[in-house]
Structure formats: C-alpha cells, structure tokens
Amino acid sequence: MFDDQMRNRFIGSLLGLAVGDATGAPFEGLTASHIYQTGPARKLLENPREYFFVKDESSPTLRYTDDTQMMIGITETLIECHEIQSDYLLQRFLFHYDPNRGYGKGIRRLFTKLRREISLDEAIRSIFPDGSFGNGAAMRVAPVGLFFAFDLDRVEAEAEVSAKVTHIHPLGVEGAKLLALAVALAATTPTGTLRRDDFLRQLQQRTQTEEFQWQLETLRNINRDVPISFGNGAEAHRSVVSAVQLFVDYPDSFFSVLQHSIGLGGDTDTIAAMACSLSGAYLGKDAIPPHLLDFLENDQPFGREGIEFLAIRLFQEAKLSLF
Ligand code: F2R
Ligand code: MG
Ligand code: MG
C-alpha cells in the first residue's frame, strides 16, 4: 500500500501543484484568447524561458504563489499532528503569509484583521457574511487527499476542517472536499488504469451542492471533444470541476494537463495547481517535465528540494499513522 510508487506519487502531487502554480502564475487574469495569441500555451511551455521565468539571467526561476505556500502549511500540519488541527494550521498559514505571493483579496483582509485580535469567526464573517466561496481552500488541499488516501470518509472530514480555517461558505468547503477526494482517488488508482466514469461517479456520489452535482453529471456525459468548460474563475464552483476535467481528459500526460490549464485563461495558476496535483498523484514525479521542474525556485527551506522533502516526510508520517 505505502510502497515506493506511492512515495513517488506524494512527491509528484506536491511538486506538480507547485509547478502548475508557478507556470500558471504569469498568465493569471488574462483571457484565453490573449494567451492563445501570445502562445498558444503549448509553445509557451516548450520554450518557458521567455514567458515564465522571473527575469534574472544568472538564475532563471519559476516562482510559485499563495497556492503552494498554503499547501506547505497544510503539509506541515499533517506531518506534525497527523490530522488537521485548525489552530495549528492557522498559525502555519500566518507564519508563511507573504503579501507578495498573490493572495486572494479576502484572505489578505482576513490575515490583516487577525493581527488585531478579533476572533477567527468574526473576522471571516466581516469579509463575506456567508463566508468565502473562493477556490483557496481547494487549491491547497492536495496533502489531505494524499495523507488519508485509503480512507475517503476521513479525506472528506479533514478537508472540511482544513477549508473552514478560512472558507466557511458551502461551495468553498465542498470545492476543497471534492479536490481532496480526487487527489485520493488519483493517488490510489494504478497508473494506466483510470476509468473516467468510475472516477467521476465516485466524486459525484460524495458531493451535495446542486452546483457541483450538475457540473459532474455533465462532465460524465461528455468526452474531451465537446468544448464545454466549467469556468476559469477564482470561485470554487468556477474552477474545481474544470481542474478535474483537465485531469480526466488527459490522464496520461502531465504536460497536456498543464498546457490546457493555462490555455483556459483566467485563474491559470490555481487551475494548473489543482489539475497538476491530480496528474502528479496519478503519474508520479517523473511525469513532470524536467525543463520546468528544474527551474522551480529552490531557496531553502521551502523551494523545490524543500517541497520534495516535505512530500517524503508526509509519506513517512502517513505510513506511520496507520500503525
Ligand atoms: N487573488 C489571486 N489573484 C489576484 C491577482 C494576484 C496578482 N497577480 C498579484 O500578484 O497580486 N489569486 C489567489 O486567489 C485565489 C484564491 O482565493 P481565496 O484564497 O479563495 O481568496 P478569497 O478572497 O476568499 O476568494 C477569492 C475571490 O472570490 C470572490 N468571492 C469569494 N467569496 C465570495 C462571496 N461570498 N461573495 C462574493 N465574492 C466572493 C471574491 O472576488 C474573492 O476575492 C486563487 O486564484 C489564488 O491564486
Ligand atoms: Mg495563486
Ligand atoms: Mg489563482
């Protein structure tokens, strides 16, 4: 169960998330047609130096954003606590918070307010009274799907706790549960055997909101030749199923998942982060193109090698937590 292949999938998922985030980030907010006219995305990715790397000839770098930074906080929490403890997770989010990493508006306001000693619930509701339905809880949740991969009920429960630290709107929470479940299923399906409809049916059975129900139902009834998109926005219900769609439509190619994530336009870093965390969980680290992975920022302790180290620790602790 927890063998070398699984270890490789943990690494593939977390590094995949970071590579997707960092390559999508320069295009976040642009329209699909703008990206097409500049690229298209396949060409951009084949020759990333000009479009993706932070301009520093001495050390070209792909720089990740809030998606990866918050994933690191979740990974650390699971390594330390073997479950999501809300207080611990919030402290890790605040420790890593860097306003230059492109955080969502609501999150920036939330973290600023928390410094003024009001309660978490009061702070959350003062921004969006019903809570945020942003995709921020889903973009960071992959480690939960990996850690509890063989227990889908636990995946759902822990993903919910992780979401509610910042996102209490039912769509924000369900987006996180859905993505964590998808990561768990991807990580436990033998490579080369993914059955599209089985995968989507299992997700649909575990979703409640009408919004995610109709999207998954529609996705089950189309194939990748049908040009239906489930959105490219920063809202959970306008991006999470899009990421799932990209993974099930291109299960055997990390590069294609990434290319089509960027080609969608809009919230490119986050859609790529979510879709590539699925692809990496299914295909493992070796599927990530080295001409991108080698240039992921590598400042210690939380660069490329640091994320790989965290993924290995997460794997080891997941194995330990079973005994
Ligand atoms: N915020 C960004 N990108 C903006 C540009 C960044 C720029 N390049 C830079 O460098 O500064 N990206 C990140 O935000 C998304 C994740 O957002 P999260 O964490 O869910 O935050 P938030 O603010 O809670 O929600 C995002 C937006 O969704 C809308 N929204 C959410 N709940 C709402 C509600 N109840 N009512 C109305 N609107 C709601 C708002 O527009 C929020 O700002 C990722 O893309 C990540 O990469
Ligand atoms: Mg981001
Ligand atoms: Mg984004």
mmCIF file of C-alpha atoms and ligand atoms in Angstrom:
data_model
loop_
_atom_site.group_PDB
_atom_site.id
_atom_site.type_symbol
_atom_site.label_atom_id
_atom_site.label_comp_id
_atom_site.label_asym_id
_atom_site.label_seq_id
_atom_site.Cartn_x
_atom_site.Cartn_y
_atom_site.Cartn_z
ATOM 1 C CA MET A 1 0.000 0.000 0.000
ATOM 2 C CA PHE A 2 2.604 2.574 1.107
ATOM 3 C CA ASP A 3 5.375 1.466 -1.249
ATOM 4 C CA ASP A 4 7.971 3.286 -3.353
ATOM 5 C CA GLN A 5 5.416 4.019 -6.038
ATOM 6 C CA MET A 6 3.171 5.735 -3.507
ATOM 7 C CA ARG A 7 6.121 7.790 -2.269
ATOM 8 C CA ASN A 8 6.741 8.905 -5.832
ATOM 9 C CA ARG A 9 3.082 9.933 -6.131
ATOM 10 C CA PHE A 10 3.232 12.040 -2.958
ATOM 11 C CA ILE A 11 6.245 13.855 -4.427
ATOM 12 C CA GLY A 12 4.617 14.115 -7.857
ATOM 13 C CA SER A 13 1.454 15.624 -6.433
ATOM 14 C CA LEU A 14 3.085 18.297 -4.273
ATOM 15 C CA LEU A 15 5.757 19.236 -6.813
ATOM 16 C CA GLY A 16 3.127 19.025 -9.552
ATOM 17 C CA LEU A 17 0.991 21.525 -7.635
ATOM 18 C CA ALA A 18 3.952 23.897 -7.275
ATOM 19 C CA VAL A 19 4.999 23.620 -10.935
ATOM 20 C CA GLY A 20 1.407 24.167 -12.096
ATOM 21 C CA ASP A 21 1.070 27.173 -9.812
ATOM 22 C CA ALA A 22 4.384 28.720 -10.869
ATOM 23 C CA THR A 23 3.869 28.233 -14.613
ATOM 24 C CA GLY A 24 0.258 29.402 -14.473
ATOM 25 C CA ALA A 25 1.033 32.481 -12.378
ATOM 26 C CA PRO A 26 2.384 34.796 -15.135
ATOM 27 C CA PHE A 27 -0.926 34.331 -17.015
ATOM 28 C CA GLU A 28 -3.347 34.668 -14.096
ATOM 29 C CA GLY A 29 -6.143 37.056 -15.047
ATOM 30 C CA LEU A 30 -5.505 37.006 -18.820
ATOM 31 C CA THR A 31 -8.202 35.820 -21.207
ATOM 32 C CA ALA A 32 -7.880 32.542 -23.097
ATOM 33 C CA SER A 33 -7.764 34.394 -26.424
ATOM 34 C CA HIS A 34 -4.959 36.678 -25.227
ATOM 35 C CA ILE A 35 -2.937 33.619 -24.174
ATOM 36 C CA TYR A 36 -3.697 31.917 -27.483
ATOM 37 C CA GLN A 37 -2.481 34.933 -29.427
ATOM 38 C CA THR A 38 0.710 35.118 -27.361
ATOM 39 C CA GLY A 39 1.401 31.379 -27.437
ATOM 40 C CA PRO A 40 -0.514 29.212 -27.761
ATOM 41 C CA ALA A 41 0.087 27.548 -24.382
ATOM 42 C CA ARG A 42 1.921 24.519 -25.835
ATOM 43 C CA LYS A 43 4.538 26.759 -27.407
ATOM 44 C CA LEU A 44 4.874 28.844 -24.262
ATOM 45 C CA LEU A 45 5.550 25.715 -22.261
ATOM 46 C CA GLU A 46 8.025 24.283 -24.750
ATOM 47 C CA ASN A 47 10.074 27.451 -24.506
ATOM 48 C CA PRO A 48 9.401 28.713 -20.987
ATOM 49 C CA ARG A 49 12.475 30.906 -20.560
ATOM 50 C CA GLU A 50 10.896 33.901 -22.237
ATOM 51 C CA TYR A 51 7.432 33.763 -20.690
ATOM 52 C CA PHE A 52 7.612 32.130 -17.291
ATOM 53 C CA PHE A 53 10.942 32.714 -15.719
ATOM 54 C CA VAL A 54 11.439 35.623 -13.400
ATOM 55 C CA LYS A 55 13.867 37.792 -15.343
ATOM 56 C CA ASP A 56 17.226 37.101 -13.824
ATOM 57 C CA GLU A 57 19.692 35.725 -16.341
ATOM 58 C CA SER A 58 22.016 34.384 -13.642
ATOM 59 C CA SER A 59 19.345 32.114 -12.161
ATOM 60 C CA PRO A 60 16.136 31.755 -14.178
ATOM 61 C CA THR A 61 13.333 30.835 -11.809
ATOM 62 C CA LEU A 62 9.702 29.739 -11.784
ATOM 63 C CA ARG A 63 8.201 31.443 -8.760
ATOM 64 C CA TYR A 64 5.186 29.956 -7.015
ATOM 65 C CA THR A 65 2.297 31.835 -5.346
ATOM 66 C CA ASP A 66 -0.201 31.539 -2.471
ATOM 67 C CA ASP A 67 -1.471 28.182 -3.767
ATOM 68 C CA THR A 68 1.830 26.461 -2.981
ATOM 69 C CA GLN A 69 2.546 28.489 0.105
ATOM 70 C CA MET A 70 -0.738 27.463 1.739
ATOM 71 C CA MET A 71 -0.261 23.833 0.637
ATOM 72 C CA ILE A 72 3.027 23.896 2.576
ATOM 73 C CA GLY A 73 1.120 24.955 5.728
ATOM 74 C CA ILE A 74 -1.310 22.028 5.365
ATOM 75 C CA THR A 75 1.547 19.579 4.761
ATOM 76 C CA GLU A 76 3.392 20.760 7.873
ATOM 77 C CA THR A 77 0.208 20.405 9.942
ATOM 78 C CA LEU A 78 -0.357 16.804 8.845
ATOM 79 C CA ILE A 79 3.291 15.899 9.457
ATOM 80 C CA GLU A 80 3.147 17.341 12.969
ATOM 81 C CA CYS A 81 -0.404 16.476 14.082
ATOM 82 C CA HIS A 82 -1.462 13.522 11.858
ATOM 83 C CA GLU A 83 -4.768 15.370 11.418
ATOM 84 C CA ILE A 84 -5.902 18.902 10.666
ATOM 85 C CA GLN A 85 -5.912 20.914 13.871
ATOM 86 C CA SER A 86 -7.437 24.264 12.999
ATOM 87 C CA ASP A 87 -5.376 26.387 15.384
ATOM 88 C CA TYR A 88 -2.108 24.815 14.309
ATOM 89 C CA LEU A 89 -2.994 25.194 10.621
ATOM 90 C CA LEU A 90 -3.935 28.852 11.035
ATOM 91 C CA GLN A 91 -0.589 29.513 12.699
ATOM 92 C CA ARG A 92 1.238 27.862 9.789
ATOM 93 C CA PHE A 93 -0.757 29.957 7.283
ATOM 94 C CA LEU A 94 0.113 33.138 9.185
ATOM 95 C CA PHE A 95 3.766 32.111 9.527
ATOM 96 C CA HIS A 96 4.137 31.643 5.767
ATOM 97 C CA TYR A 97 1.952 34.595 4.740
ATOM 98 C CA ASP A 98 3.736 36.841 2.265
ATOM 99 C CA PRO A 99 1.530 39.504 0.644
ATOM 100 C CA ASN A 100 3.814 39.462 -2.424
ATOM 101 C CA ARG A 101 2.695 35.944 -3.311
ATOM 102 C CA GLY A 102 -0.625 36.945 -4.930
ATOM 103 C CA TYR A 103 -3.098 36.003 -2.167
ATOM 104 C CA GLY A 104 -6.865 36.419 -2.658
ATOM 105 C CA LYS A 105 -8.332 39.780 -1.581
ATOM 106 C CA GLY A 106 -10.478 38.199 1.122
ATOM 107 C CA ILE A 107 -7.563 36.243 2.558
ATOM 108 C CA ARG A 108 -5.340 39.322 2.645
ATOM 109 C CA ARG A 109 -8.031 41.178 4.603
ATOM 110 C CA LEU A 110 -8.629 38.193 6.875
ATOM 111 C CA PHE A 111 -4.988 37.810 7.830
ATOM 112 C CA THR A 112 -4.648 41.551 8.413
ATOM 113 C CA LYS A 113 -7.724 41.591 10.675
ATOM 114 C CA LEU A 114 -6.490 38.610 12.702
ATOM 115 C CA ARG A 115 -3.470 40.618 13.756
ATOM 116 C CA ARG A 116 -5.956 42.885 15.593
ATOM 117 C CA GLU A 117 -7.047 40.125 17.964
ATOM 118 C CA ILE A 118 -10.627 39.646 16.833
ATOM 119 C CA SER A 119 -11.905 36.079 16.720
ATOM 120 C CA LEU A 120 -11.482 33.983 13.594
ATOM 121 C CA ASP A 121 -15.238 33.616 13.070
ATOM 122 C CA GLU A 122 -15.850 37.347 13.468
ATOM 123 C CA ALA A 123 -13.030 38.141 11.056
ATOM 124 C CA ILE A 124 -14.270 35.610 8.461
ATOM 125 C CA ARG A 125 -17.843 36.909 8.564
ATOM 126 C CA SER A 126 -16.793 40.551 8.424
ATOM 127 C CA ILE A 127 -15.408 39.955 4.931
ATOM 128 C CA PHE A 128 -18.127 37.806 3.334
ATOM 129 C CA PRO A 129 -21.091 37.308 5.741
ATOM 130 C CA ASP A 130 -21.751 33.786 4.391
ATOM 131 C CA GLY A 131 -18.056 33.032 4.079
ATOM 132 C CA SER A 132 -15.786 32.837 1.056
ATOM 133 C CA PHE A 133 -16.574 30.590 -1.904
ATOM 134 C CA GLY A 134 -13.144 31.279 -3.405
ATOM 135 C CA ASN A 135 -11.099 28.315 -4.652
ATOM 136 C CA GLY A 136 -8.445 28.979 -1.981
ATOM 137 C CA ALA A 137 -9.452 26.016 0.178
ATOM 138 C CA ALA A 138 -9.291 23.657 -2.821
ATOM 139 C CA MET A 139 -6.026 24.920 -4.308
ATOM 140 C CA ARG A 140 -4.037 23.946 -1.204
ATOM 141 C CA VAL A 141 -5.770 20.697 -0.164
ATOM 142 C CA ALA A 142 -3.795 18.002 -2.063
ATOM 143 C CA PRO A 143 -1.802 16.852 1.025
ATOM 144 C CA VAL A 144 -5.075 15.904 2.758
ATOM 145 C CA GLY A 145 -6.042 13.639 -0.157
ATOM 146 C CA LEU A 146 -2.585 12.028 -0.087
ATOM 147 C CA PHE A 147 -2.339 11.550 3.675
ATOM 148 C CA PHE A 148 -5.739 9.845 4.052
ATOM 149 C CA ALA A 149 -5.797 8.343 0.541
ATOM 150 C CA PHE A 150 -7.099 4.942 1.666
ATOM 151 C CA ASP A 151 -9.967 6.343 3.758
ATOM 152 C CA LEU A 152 -12.282 8.561 1.703
ATOM 153 C CA ASP A 153 -14.578 9.403 4.651
ATOM 154 C CA ARG A 154 -11.560 10.756 6.515
ATOM 155 C CA VAL A 155 -10.412 12.668 3.415
ATOM 156 C CA GLU A 156 -13.775 14.454 3.335
ATOM 157 C CA ALA A 157 -13.830 15.188 7.054
ATOM 158 C CA GLU A 158 -10.255 16.517 7.225
ATOM 159 C CA ALA A 159 -10.626 18.536 4.015
ATOM 160 C CA GLU A 160 -13.662 20.207 5.558
ATOM 161 C CA VAL A 161 -11.742 21.145 8.698
ATOM 162 C CA SER A 162 -8.861 22.489 6.586
ATOM 163 C CA ALA A 163 -11.242 24.582 4.454
ATOM 164 C CA LYS A 164 -13.126 26.106 7.387
ATOM 165 C CA VAL A 165 -10.000 27.764 8.769
ATOM 166 C CA THR A 166 -10.563 30.404 6.055
ATOM 167 C CA HIS A 167 -13.550 29.386 3.878
ATOM 168 C CA ILE A 168 -16.916 28.619 5.513
ATOM 169 C CA HIS A 169 -19.240 29.055 2.510
ATOM 170 C CA PRO A 170 -20.668 25.612 1.500
ATOM 171 C CA LEU A 171 -19.251 25.964 -2.030
ATOM 172 C CA GLY A 172 -15.779 26.859 -0.773
ATOM 173 C CA VAL A 173 -15.875 23.856 1.582
ATOM 174 C CA GLU A 174 -17.289 21.446 -0.985
ATOM 175 C CA GLY A 175 -14.724 22.528 -3.574
ATOM 176 C CA ALA A 176 -11.975 21.540 -1.138
ATOM 177 C CA LYS A 177 -13.614 18.205 -0.316
ATOM 178 C CA LEU A 178 -14.060 17.431 -3.989
ATOM 179 C CA LEU A 179 -10.450 18.152 -4.894
ATOM 180 C CA ALA A 180 -9.084 16.231 -1.893
ATOM 181 C CA LEU A 181 -11.214 13.212 -2.842
ATOM 182 C CA ALA A 182 -9.997 13.458 -6.441
ATOM 183 C CA VAL A 183 -6.360 13.506 -5.259
ATOM 184 C CA ALA A 184 -7.002 10.441 -3.064
ATOM 185 C CA LEU A 185 -8.587 8.541 -5.941
ATOM 186 C CA ALA A 186 -5.807 9.568 -8.352
ATOM 187 C CA ALA A 187 -3.110 8.512 -5.877
ATOM 188 C CA THR A 188 -4.643 5.069 -5.309
ATOM 189 C CA THR A 189 -5.503 4.203 -8.927
ATOM 190 C CA PRO A 190 -2.768 2.146 -10.620
ATOM 191 C CA THR A 191 -1.189 4.196 -13.405
ATOM 192 C CA GLY A 192 -2.725 3.421 -16.785
ATOM 193 C CA THR A 193 -5.993 2.043 -15.378
ATOM 194 C CA LEU A 194 -8.042 5.203 -14.729
ATOM 195 C CA ARG A 195 -11.684 4.693 -15.696
ATOM 196 C CA ARG A 196 -13.106 8.118 -16.367
ATOM 197 C CA ASP A 197 -16.726 7.387 -15.482
ATOM 198 C CA ASP A 198 -15.912 5.425 -12.315
ATOM 199 C CA PHE A 199 -13.677 8.228 -11.128
ATOM 200 C CA LEU A 200 -16.285 10.934 -11.760
ATOM 201 C CA ARG A 201 -19.143 8.823 -10.359
ATOM 202 C CA GLN A 202 -17.306 8.393 -7.064
ATOM 203 C CA LEU A 203 -16.831 12.139 -6.821
ATOM 204 C CA GLN A 204 -20.439 12.848 -7.739
ATOM 205 C CA GLN A 205 -21.709 10.414 -5.093
ATOM 206 C CA ARG A 206 -19.870 12.382 -2.441
ATOM 207 C CA THR A 207 -20.994 15.891 -3.436
ATOM 208 C CA GLN A 208 -24.168 17.518 -2.199
ATOM 209 C CA THR A 209 -24.497 21.002 -3.650
ATOM 210 C CA GLU A 210 -26.538 21.449 -6.815
ATOM 211 C CA GLU A 211 -23.692 23.424 -8.377
ATOM 212 C CA PHE A 212 -21.138 20.583 -8.194
ATOM 213 C CA GLN A 213 -23.767 17.930 -8.891
ATOM 214 C CA TRP A 214 -24.752 19.319 -12.280
ATOM 215 C CA GLN A 215 -21.164 20.003 -13.283
ATOM 216 C CA LEU A 216 -20.053 16.439 -12.509
ATOM 217 C CA GLU A 217 -23.180 14.978 -14.105
ATOM 218 C CA THR A 218 -22.494 16.981 -17.288
ATOM 219 C CA LEU A 219 -18.819 16.051 -17.287
ATOM 220 C CA ARG A 220 -19.717 12.366 -17.070
ATOM 221 C CA ASN A 221 -21.868 12.724 -20.167
ATOM 222 C CA ILE A 222 -19.343 14.388 -22.455
ATOM 223 C CA ASN A 223 -15.909 13.486 -23.762
ATOM 224 C CA ARG A 224 -12.945 15.744 -24.354
ATOM 225 C CA ASP A 225 -14.051 16.593 -27.910
ATOM 226 C CA VAL A 226 -17.045 18.503 -26.516
ATOM 227 C CA PRO A 227 -15.920 22.086 -25.850
ATOM 228 C CA ILE A 228 -17.773 22.633 -22.566
ATOM 229 C CA SER A 229 -15.894 24.447 -19.827
ATOM 230 C CA PHE A 230 -16.932 24.704 -16.180
ATOM 231 C CA GLY A 231 -15.292 28.085 -15.759
ATOM 232 C CA ASN A 232 -11.922 29.671 -15.126
ATOM 233 C CA GLY A 233 -12.689 31.985 -12.194
ATOM 234 C CA ALA A 234 -11.359 32.265 -8.649
ATOM 235 C CA GLU A 235 -14.655 30.867 -7.292
ATOM 236 C CA ALA A 236 -14.594 27.197 -6.262
ATOM 237 C CA HIS A 237 -17.635 26.435 -8.424
ATOM 238 C CA ARG A 238 -15.956 28.082 -11.426
ATOM 239 C CA SER A 239 -12.673 26.209 -11.327
ATOM 240 C CA VAL A 240 -12.555 22.975 -9.282
ATOM 241 C CA VAL A 241 -14.506 20.825 -11.761
ATOM 242 C CA SER A 242 -12.516 22.452 -14.595
ATOM 243 C CA ALA A 243 -9.334 21.105 -12.983
ATOM 244 C CA VAL A 244 -10.886 17.655 -12.563
ATOM 245 C CA GLN A 245 -11.980 17.766 -16.216
ATOM 246 C CA LEU A 246 -8.431 18.528 -17.397
ATOM 247 C CA PHE A 247 -7.073 15.580 -15.430
ATOM 248 C CA VAL A 248 -9.637 13.020 -16.630
ATOM 249 C CA ASP A 249 -9.351 14.257 -20.217
ATOM 250 C CA TYR A 250 -5.527 13.938 -20.288
ATOM 251 C CA PRO A 251 -4.756 11.284 -17.651
ATOM 252 C CA ASP A 252 -1.535 10.109 -19.260
ATOM 253 C CA SER A 253 0.224 13.435 -19.801
ATOM 254 C CA PHE A 254 1.226 15.939 -17.136
ATOM 255 C CA PHE A 255 2.349 18.284 -19.918
ATOM 256 C CA SER A 256 -1.088 18.238 -21.624
ATOM 257 C CA VAL A 257 -2.881 18.872 -18.327
ATOM 258 C CA LEU A 258 -0.650 21.876 -17.702
ATOM 259 C CA GLN A 259 -0.909 23.167 -21.263
ATOM 260 C CA HIS A 260 -4.708 23.064 -21.278
ATOM 261 C CA SER A 261 -4.924 24.575 -17.784
ATOM 262 C CA ILE A 262 -3.009 27.620 -18.960
ATOM 263 C CA GLY A 263 -4.935 27.685 -22.241
ATOM 264 C CA LEU A 264 -8.189 28.192 -20.284
ATOM 265 C CA GLY A 265 -7.106 31.649 -19.156
ATOM 266 C CA GLY A 266 -8.493 33.307 -16.021
ATOM 267 C CA ASP A 267 -7.301 31.731 -12.773
ATOM 268 C CA THR A 268 -4.477 29.877 -14.539
ATOM 269 C CA ASP A 269 -2.139 29.384 -11.581
ATOM 270 C CA THR A 270 -4.843 27.815 -9.447
ATOM 271 C CA ILE A 271 -6.461 25.652 -12.125
ATOM 272 C CA ALA A 272 -2.990 24.411 -13.102
ATOM 273 C CA ALA A 273 -2.056 23.840 -9.430
ATOM 274 C CA MET A 274 -5.193 21.748 -8.807
ATOM 275 C CA ALA A 275 -5.088 19.824 -12.118
ATOM 276 C CA CYS A 276 -1.340 19.154 -11.862
ATOM 277 C CA SER A 277 -1.639 17.971 -8.248
ATOM 278 C CA LEU A 278 -4.029 15.321 -9.611
ATOM 279 C CA SER A 279 -1.783 14.433 -12.534
ATOM 280 C CA GLY A 280 1.269 14.184 -10.266
ATOM 281 C CA ALA A 281 -0.643 11.999 -7.788
ATOM 282 C CA TYR A 282 -1.524 9.609 -10.603
ATOM 283 C CA LEU A 283 1.676 9.628 -12.688
ATOM 284 C CA GLY A 284 4.337 10.403 -10.070
ATOM 285 C CA LYS A 285 7.250 12.811 -10.059
ATOM 286 C CA ASP A 286 8.871 11.508 -13.248
ATOM 287 C CA ALA A 287 5.948 12.778 -15.328
ATOM 288 C CA ILE A 288 6.765 16.409 -14.520
ATOM 289 C CA PRO A 289 8.787 17.873 -17.407
ATOM 290 C CA PRO A 290 12.358 18.436 -16.140
ATOM 291 C CA HIS A 291 12.721 21.618 -18.207
ATOM 292 C CA LEU A 292 10.090 23.128 -15.878
ATOM 293 C CA LEU A 293 10.766 21.312 -12.601
ATOM 294 C CA ASP A 294 14.496 22.092 -12.652
ATOM 295 C CA PHE A 295 13.708 25.797 -12.659
ATOM 296 C CA LEU A 296 11.205 25.843 -9.820
ATOM 297 C CA GLU A 297 12.508 28.265 -7.207
ATOM 298 C CA ASN A 298 14.798 26.472 -4.827
ATOM 299 C CA ASP A 299 15.526 28.814 -1.937
ATOM 300 C CA GLN A 300 15.631 26.819 1.267
ATOM 301 C CA PRO A 301 13.746 25.672 3.244
ATOM 302 C CA PHE A 302 10.657 25.813 1.010
ATOM 303 C CA GLY A 303 11.908 25.629 -2.569
ATOM 304 C CA ARG A 304 11.897 22.670 -4.951
ATOM 305 C CA GLU A 305 14.033 20.427 -2.770
ATOM 306 C CA GLY A 306 12.257 21.591 0.376
ATOM 307 C CA ILE A 307 8.855 20.673 -1.091
ATOM 308 C CA GLU A 308 10.170 17.256 -2.130
ATOM 309 C CA PHE A 309 11.499 16.766 1.396
ATOM 310 C CA LEU A 310 8.077 17.723 2.853
ATOM 311 C CA ALA A 311 6.364 15.260 0.496
ATOM 312 C CA ILE A 312 8.677 12.465 1.681
ATOM 313 C CA ARG A 313 8.031 13.364 5.318
ATOM 314 C CA LEU A 314 4.283 13.423 4.632
ATOM 315 C CA PHE A 315 4.544 9.964 3.081
ATOM 316 C CA GLN A 316 6.517 8.613 6.050
ATOM 317 C CA GLU A 317 4.081 10.053 8.589
ATOM 318 C CA ALA A 318 1.072 8.752 6.642
ATOM 319 C CA LYS A 319 2.614 5.295 6.765
ATOM 320 C CA LEU A 320 3.323 5.612 10.495
ATOM 321 C CA SER A 321 -0.181 6.864 11.283
ATOM 322 C CA LEU A 322 -1.612 3.548 10.068
ATOM 323 C CA PHE A 323 0.115 1.592 12.827
HETATM 324 N N1 F2R B 1 -6.025 36.570 -5.785
HETATM 325 C C1 F2R B 1 -5.423 35.999 -6.675
HETATM 326 N N2 F2R B 1 -5.056 36.672 -7.795
HETATM 327 C C2 F2R B 1 -5.337 38.053 -7.994
HETATM 328 C C3 F2R B 1 -4.194 38.739 -8.644
HETATM 329 C C4 F2R B 1 -2.877 38.458 -7.996
HETATM 330 C C5 F2R B 1 -1.851 39.355 -8.594
HETATM 331 N N3 F2R B 1 -1.219 38.709 -9.720
HETATM 332 C C6 F2R B 1 -0.852 39.704 -7.509
HETATM 333 O O1 F2R B 1 0.307 39.293 -7.615
HETATM 334 O O2 F2R B 1 -1.230 40.362 -6.540
HETATM 335 N N4 F2R B 1 -5.068 34.703 -6.605
HETATM 336 C C7 F2R B 1 -5.309 33.860 -5.491
HETATM 337 O O3 F2R B 1 -6.667 33.997 -5.081
HETATM 338 C C8 F2R B 1 -7.440 32.819 -5.433
HETATM 339 C C9 F2R B 1 -7.787 32.100 -4.165
HETATM 340 O O4 F2R B 1 -8.603 32.953 -3.454
HETATM 341 P P1 F2R B 1 -9.096 32.634 -1.974
HETATM 342 O O5 F2R B 1 -7.947 32.193 -1.173
HETATM 343 O O6 F2R B 1 -10.269 31.748 -2.040
HETATM 344 O O7 F2R B 1 -9.484 34.092 -1.514
HETATM 345 P P2 F2R B 1 -10.872 34.890 -1.385
HETATM 346 O O8 F2R B 1 -10.529 36.307 -1.478
HETATM 347 O O9 F2R B 1 -11.584 34.412 -0.177
HETATM 348 O O10 F2R B 1 -11.770 34.470 -2.671
HETATM 349 C C10 F2R B 1 -11.371 34.779 -3.972
HETATM 350 C C11 F2R B 1 -12.357 35.702 -4.644
HETATM 351 O O11 F2R B 1 -13.620 35.056 -4.860
HETATM 352 C C12 F2R B 1 -14.675 36.024 -4.715
HETATM 353 N N5 F2R B 1 -15.547 35.608 -3.581
HETATM 354 C C13 F2R B 1 -15.314 34.632 -2.684
HETATM 355 N N6 F2R B 1 -16.320 34.513 -1.820
HETATM 356 C C14 F2R B 1 -17.244 35.416 -2.163
HETATM 357 C C15 F2R B 1 -18.541 35.765 -1.643
HETATM 358 N N7 F2R B 1 -19.092 35.130 -0.597
HETATM 359 N N8 F2R B 1 -19.220 36.772 -2.259
HETATM 360 C C16 F2R B 1 -18.689 37.397 -3.362
HETATM 361 N N9 F2R B 1 -17.467 37.117 -3.887
HETATM 362 C C17 F2R B 1 -16.763 36.122 -3.308
HETATM 363 C C18 F2R B 1 -14.009 37.363 -4.438
HETATM 364 O O12 F2R B 1 -13.802 38.030 -5.662
HETATM 365 C C19 F2R B 1 -12.688 36.945 -3.824
HETATM 366 O O13 F2R B 1 -11.663 37.917 -3.912
HETATM 367 C C20 F2R B 1 -6.526 31.974 -6.271
HETATM 368 O O14 F2R B 1 -6.703 32.323 -7.618
HETATM 369 C C21 F2R B 1 -5.154 32.370 -5.813
HETATM 370 O O15 F2R B 1 -4.191 32.156 -6.820
HETATM 371 MG MG MG B 2 -2.075 31.977 -6.649
HETATM 372 MG MG MG B 3 -5.033 31.843 -8.718
#
